[in-house]
């Protein structure tokens, strides 16, 4: 069975600090997808990234970067020079690939990120 | 592109009544649609997976007679909460997947259900 663990329930940092959100996953499949979503107070999920299991290259998008390491089953997310607008709950998720299509996502419990001015 | 809408965004109903939530893919045909629920300050939990024209597949612990899912077309799935009770109050989110984008899932904005 698949599982996603986000050990950090809440993180609070001062604006402009860098912050890393941890994500550890478990799956028996060799083909799977990893995701990060942002959920602001409005509740709508904002897609940040999708990475398949065969692509271990790290990714950078502006102030956001992701470190995917299969050896430790981790897919960590770093925000550089954090801003107050980054305050939200962030979810890491996993999807295994069933024959002919994608499965539903298994979400971690989320990390509530608070950026203080 | 790849916009998913949900209606209504908020609904309040009395205990014992049924409420229907619609999920639509506005600019693409969805191969598969998924329904999730989220309790306050909790994670999202997959409830069921539905493919157009076939019966939904429910996750363990989800009552299929209580949460009726109909996927009548490639752009519309509905979730009906039957005989709702206060413990069904939750945030319900749908997502739609399409073959053309390698089955990436696009999430709707969610529906907040409050049962009084």
Short mmCIF file of C-alpha atoms in Angstrom, two decimals:
data_model
loop_
_atom_site.label_atom_id
_atom_site.label_comp_id
_atom_site.label_asym_id
_atom_site.label_seq_id
_atom_site.Cartn_x
_atom_site.Cartn_y
_atom_site.Cartn_z
CA UNK A 1 0.00 0.00 0.00
CA UNK A 2 1.18 3.51 -0.69
CA UNK A 3 1.83 6.09 1.97
CA UNK A 4 3.00 9.68 2.15
CA UNK A 5 4.50 11.14 5.30
CA UNK A 6 4.90 14.82 5.98
CA UNK A 7 6.42 14.85 9.43
CA UNK A 8 6.28 18.63 9.84
CA UNK A 9 2.79 19.61 10.95
CA UNK A 10 3.55 23.31 11.13
CA UNK A 11 6.54 25.48 10.28
CA UNK A 12 6.85 29.14 11.12
CA UNK A 13 9.62 31.31 9.70
CA UNK A 14 10.31 34.97 9.24
CA UNK A 15 9.94 36.45 5.79
CA UNK A 16 12.98 36.08 3.51
CA UNK A 17 14.18 32.93 5.25
CA UNK A 18 14.56 29.74 3.25
CA UNK A 19 12.36 26.84 4.29
CA UNK A 20 12.27 23.17 3.33
CA UNK A 21 9.17 21.00 3.57
CA UNK A 22 9.88 17.31 3.88
CA UNK A 23 8.04 14.49 2.15
CA UNK A 24 8.76 10.77 2.43
CA UNK A 25 6.78 8.22 0.47
CA UNK A 26 6.23 4.48 0.33
CA UNK A 27 5.17 2.49 -2.70
CA UNK A 28 5.75 -0.94 -4.16
CA UNK A 29 5.32 0.24 -7.73
CA UNK A 30 8.27 1.16 -9.90
CA UNK A 31 6.15 3.61 -11.88
CA UNK A 32 4.56 6.38 -9.88
CA UNK A 33 4.07 10.13 -9.75
CA UNK A 34 4.85 12.58 -6.97
CA UNK A 35 3.10 15.91 -6.52
CA UNK A 36 3.15 19.03 -4.44
CA UNK A 37 0.05 21.19 -3.97
CA UNK A 38 -0.52 24.45 -2.16
CA UNK A 39 -3.82 25.03 -0.37
CA UNK A 40 -4.45 28.64 0.69
CA UNK A 41 -7.27 29.48 3.12
CA UNK A 42 -9.75 29.61 0.23
CA UNK A 43 -9.41 25.83 0.00
CA UNK A 44 -8.67 25.53 -3.68
CA UNK A 45 -5.70 23.31 -4.45
CA UNK A 46 -2.94 24.97 -6.43
CA UNK A 47 -0.81 22.56 -8.46
CA UNK A 48 2.93 23.12 -8.01
CA UNK A 49 4.70 20.15 -9.57
CA UNK A 50 4.34 16.59 -10.84
CA UNK A 51 7.35 14.31 -11.14
CA UNK A 52 7.42 10.77 -12.42
CA UNK A 53 9.51 8.08 -10.81
CA UNK A 54 11.96 7.86 -13.68
CA UNK A 55 12.97 11.48 -13.56
CA UNK A 56 15.24 12.17 -10.61
CA UNK A 57 16.48 15.50 -11.79
CA UNK A 58 15.97 18.30 -9.34
CA UNK A 59 13.71 21.08 -10.48
CA UNK A 60 13.77 24.81 -9.91
CA UNK A 61 10.94 27.18 -10.65
CA UNK A 62 11.59 30.70 -9.46
CA UNK A 63 11.88 30.62 -5.68
CA UNK A 64 10.66 27.01 -5.57
CA UNK A 65 12.88 23.96 -5.88
CA UNK A 66 12.34 20.25 -5.44
CA UNK A 67 14.80 17.54 -4.49
CA UNK A 68 13.74 14.04 -5.53
CA UNK A 69 15.85 11.20 -4.13
CA UNK A 70 14.69 7.65 -4.79
CA UNK A 71 17.40 6.25 -2.54
CA UNK A 72 15.71 7.80 0.49
CA UNK A 73 12.16 7.85 -0.99
CA UNK A 74 11.98 11.58 -0.46
CA UNK A 75 10.64 14.48 -2.47
CA UNK A 76 11.43 17.62 -0.51
CA UNK A 77 10.29 21.12 -1.39
CA UNK A 78 12.30 24.27 -0.69
CA UNK A 79 11.09 27.84 -0.84
CA UNK A 80 13.90 30.36 -1.10
CA UNK A 81 13.50 33.89 0.26
CA UNK A 82 10.02 33.15 1.61
CA UNK A 83 7.24 35.69 1.36
CA UNK A 84 4.07 36.22 3.37
CA UNK A 85 2.02 35.09 0.33
CA UNK A 86 3.65 31.68 0.64
CA UNK A 87 1.68 31.07 3.83
CA UNK A 88 -0.59 28.10 3.20
CA UNK A 89 -0.93 24.38 3.78
CA UNK A 90 1.29 22.36 1.46
CA UNK A 91 0.49 18.80 0.52
CA UNK A 92 2.75 16.15 -0.95
CA UNK A 93 0.96 13.38 -2.83
CA UNK A 94 1.65 10.11 -4.61
CA UNK A 95 -0.12 8.38 -7.47
CA UNK A 96 0.64 4.92 -8.70
CA UNK A 97 0.04 4.08 -12.33
CA UNK A 98 -2.51 1.39 -12.93
CA UNK A 99 -2.71 -0.33 -16.27
CA UNK A 100 -3.99 2.20 -18.76
CA UNK A 101 -4.41 5.16 -16.47
CA UNK A 102 -3.60 6.98 -13.27
CA UNK A 103 -4.90 6.14 -9.83
CA UNK A 104 -6.27 8.55 -7.30
CA UNK A 105 -3.79 10.48 -5.22
CA UNK A 106 -2.64 9.54 -1.76
CA UNK A 107 -1.98 12.72 0.17
CA UNK A 108 0.27 13.39 3.12
CA UNK A 109 -1.22 15.14 6.13
CA UNK A 110 0.06 18.48 4.99
CA UNK A 111 2.44 21.06 6.41
CA UNK A 112 1.03 24.37 7.55
CA UNK A 113 3.59 26.99 6.57
CA UNK A 114 3.41 30.35 8.30
CA UNK A 115 5.55 33.17 6.99
CA UNK A 116 5.77 36.03 9.46
CA UNK A 117 6.46 39.55 8.22
CA UNK B 1 -6.95 24.98 -20.45
CA UNK B 2 -7.81 22.03 -18.19
CA UNK B 3 -10.37 23.80 -16.02
CA UNK B 4 -12.58 21.88 -13.64
CA UNK B 5 -15.60 23.45 -12.00
CA UNK B 6 -17.74 22.37 -9.09
CA UNK B 7 -21.25 23.41 -8.21
CA UNK B 8 -22.31 24.51 -5.73
CA UNK B 9 -19.29 26.02 -3.99
CA UNK B 10 -21.13 26.01 -0.68
CA UNK B 11 -24.26 24.26 0.45
CA UNK B 12 -26.10 24.05 3.74
CA UNK B 13 -28.71 21.38 4.14
CA UNK B 14 -30.80 19.90 6.91
CA UNK B 15 -30.11 16.53 8.40
CA UNK B 16 -31.88 13.76 6.51
CA UNK B 17 -31.94 15.49 3.15
CA UNK B 18 -29.85 14.65 0.10
CA UNK B 19 -27.53 17.00 -1.71
CA UNK B 20 -25.96 16.73 -5.15
CA UNK B 21 -22.55 18.12 -6.09
CA UNK B 22 -21.55 18.50 -9.73
CA UNK B 23 -18.05 18.28 -11.14
CA UNK B 24 -17.46 19.41 -14.71
CA UNK B 25 -14.42 19.46 -16.94
CA UNK B 26 -14.97 22.65 -18.92
CA UNK B 27 -12.52 22.39 -21.77
CA UNK B 28 -11.53 18.76 -22.02
CA UNK B 29 -12.97 15.28 -21.87
CA UNK B 30 -12.10 13.54 -18.64
CA UNK B 31 -11.10 9.92 -18.87
CA UNK B 32 -11.54 9.47 -15.16
CA UNK B 33 -12.91 11.58 -12.33
CA UNK B 34 -12.03 11.29 -8.67
CA UNK B 35 -13.83 12.42 -5.53
CA UNK B 36 -12.02 13.42 -2.34
CA UNK B 37 -13.18 14.70 1.01
CA UNK B 38 -11.30 16.85 3.46
CA UNK B 39 -12.24 17.41 7.10
CA UNK B 40 -11.19 20.68 8.72
CA UNK B 41 -7.44 20.92 9.16
CA UNK B 42 -7.03 17.42 7.78
CA UNK B 43 -5.69 15.85 4.64
CA UNK B 44 -7.58 14.91 1.52
CA UNK B 45 -8.88 11.36 1.39
CA UNK B 46 -9.81 9.63 -1.85
CA UNK B 47 -13.42 8.49 -1.75
CA UNK B 48 -13.99 6.98 -5.16
CA UNK B 49 -12.86 6.75 -8.75
CA UNK B 50 -15.31 6.93 -11.60
CA UNK B 51 -15.01 6.27 -15.29
CA UNK B 52 -17.62 7.44 -17.74
CA UNK B 53 -20.37 4.91 -18.26
CA UNK B 54 -19.28 2.48 -15.58
CA UNK B 55 -19.81 2.05 -11.87
CA UNK B 56 -17.58 3.96 -9.51
CA UNK B 57 -14.89 2.19 -7.52
CA UNK B 58 -15.09 3.14 -3.86
CA UNK B 59 -12.23 3.20 -1.38
CA UNK B 60 -12.41 0.99 1.65
CA UNK B 61 -14.66 2.42 4.32
CA UNK B 62 -16.67 4.65 1.97
CA UNK B 63 -20.36 3.73 1.86
CA UNK B 64 -21.41 3.50 -1.76
CA UNK B 65 -25.10 3.69 -0.86
CA UNK B 66 -24.53 6.93 1.00
CA UNK B 67 -22.26 8.58 -1.52
CA UNK B 68 -23.80 7.97 -4.92
CA UNK B 69 -21.58 8.76 -7.87
CA UNK B 70 -22.84 9.12 -11.41
CA UNK B 71 -20.52 9.71 -14.33
CA UNK B 72 -22.92 10.11 -17.21
CA UNK B 73 -20.62 11.85 -19.66
CA UNK B 74 -16.96 12.59 -20.26
CA UNK B 75 -17.39 16.06 -18.82
CA UNK B 76 -19.70 15.55 -15.86
CA UNK B 77 -19.62 13.55 -12.66
CA UNK B 78 -22.02 14.00 -9.76
CA UNK B 79 -21.72 13.06 -6.11
CA UNK B 80 -24.96 12.75 -4.17
CA UNK B 81 -24.77 12.62 -0.40
CA UNK B 82 -27.93 10.79 0.60
CA UNK B 83 -29.67 11.28 3.94
CA UNK B 84 -26.97 13.65 5.04
CA UNK B 85 -26.01 13.94 8.70
CA UNK B 86 -23.82 16.46 10.52
CA UNK B 87 -20.85 14.11 10.36
CA UNK B 88 -20.99 14.33 6.56
CA UNK B 89 -20.13 18.01 6.81
CA UNK B 90 -16.86 18.36 4.94
CA UNK B 91 -15.04 19.87 1.99
CA UNK B 92 -15.59 17.75 -1.12
CA UNK B 93 -13.14 18.11 -3.99
CA UNK B 94 -13.24 16.47 -7.38
CA UNK B 95 -10.48 16.00 -9.91
CA UNK B 96 -10.51 15.05 -13.56
CA UNK B 97 -7.88 13.15 -15.46
CA UNK B 98 -7.28 13.09 -19.19
CA UNK B 99 -5.31 10.79 -21.44
CA UNK B 100 -3.81 13.59 -23.52
CA UNK B 101 -1.85 14.98 -20.58
CA UNK B 102 -0.54 11.64 -19.42
CA UNK B 103 -3.37 11.30 -16.91
CA UNK B 104 -2.49 14.41 -14.98
CA UNK B 105 -5.26 15.32 -12.52
CA UNK B 106 -6.91 18.72 -12.50
CA UNK B 107 -8.71 19.68 -9.32
CA UNK B 108 -11.96 21.54 -8.92
CA UNK B 109 -12.32 24.40 -6.43
CA UNK B 110 -14.20 22.26 -3.92
CA UNK B 111 -17.66 22.27 -2.35
CA UNK B 112 -18.15 23.00 1.32
CA UNK B 113 -21.06 21.02 2.71
CA UNK B 114 -22.59 21.87 6.05
CA UNK B 115 -25.33 19.65 7.43
CA UNK B 116 -27.35 21.17 10.25
#
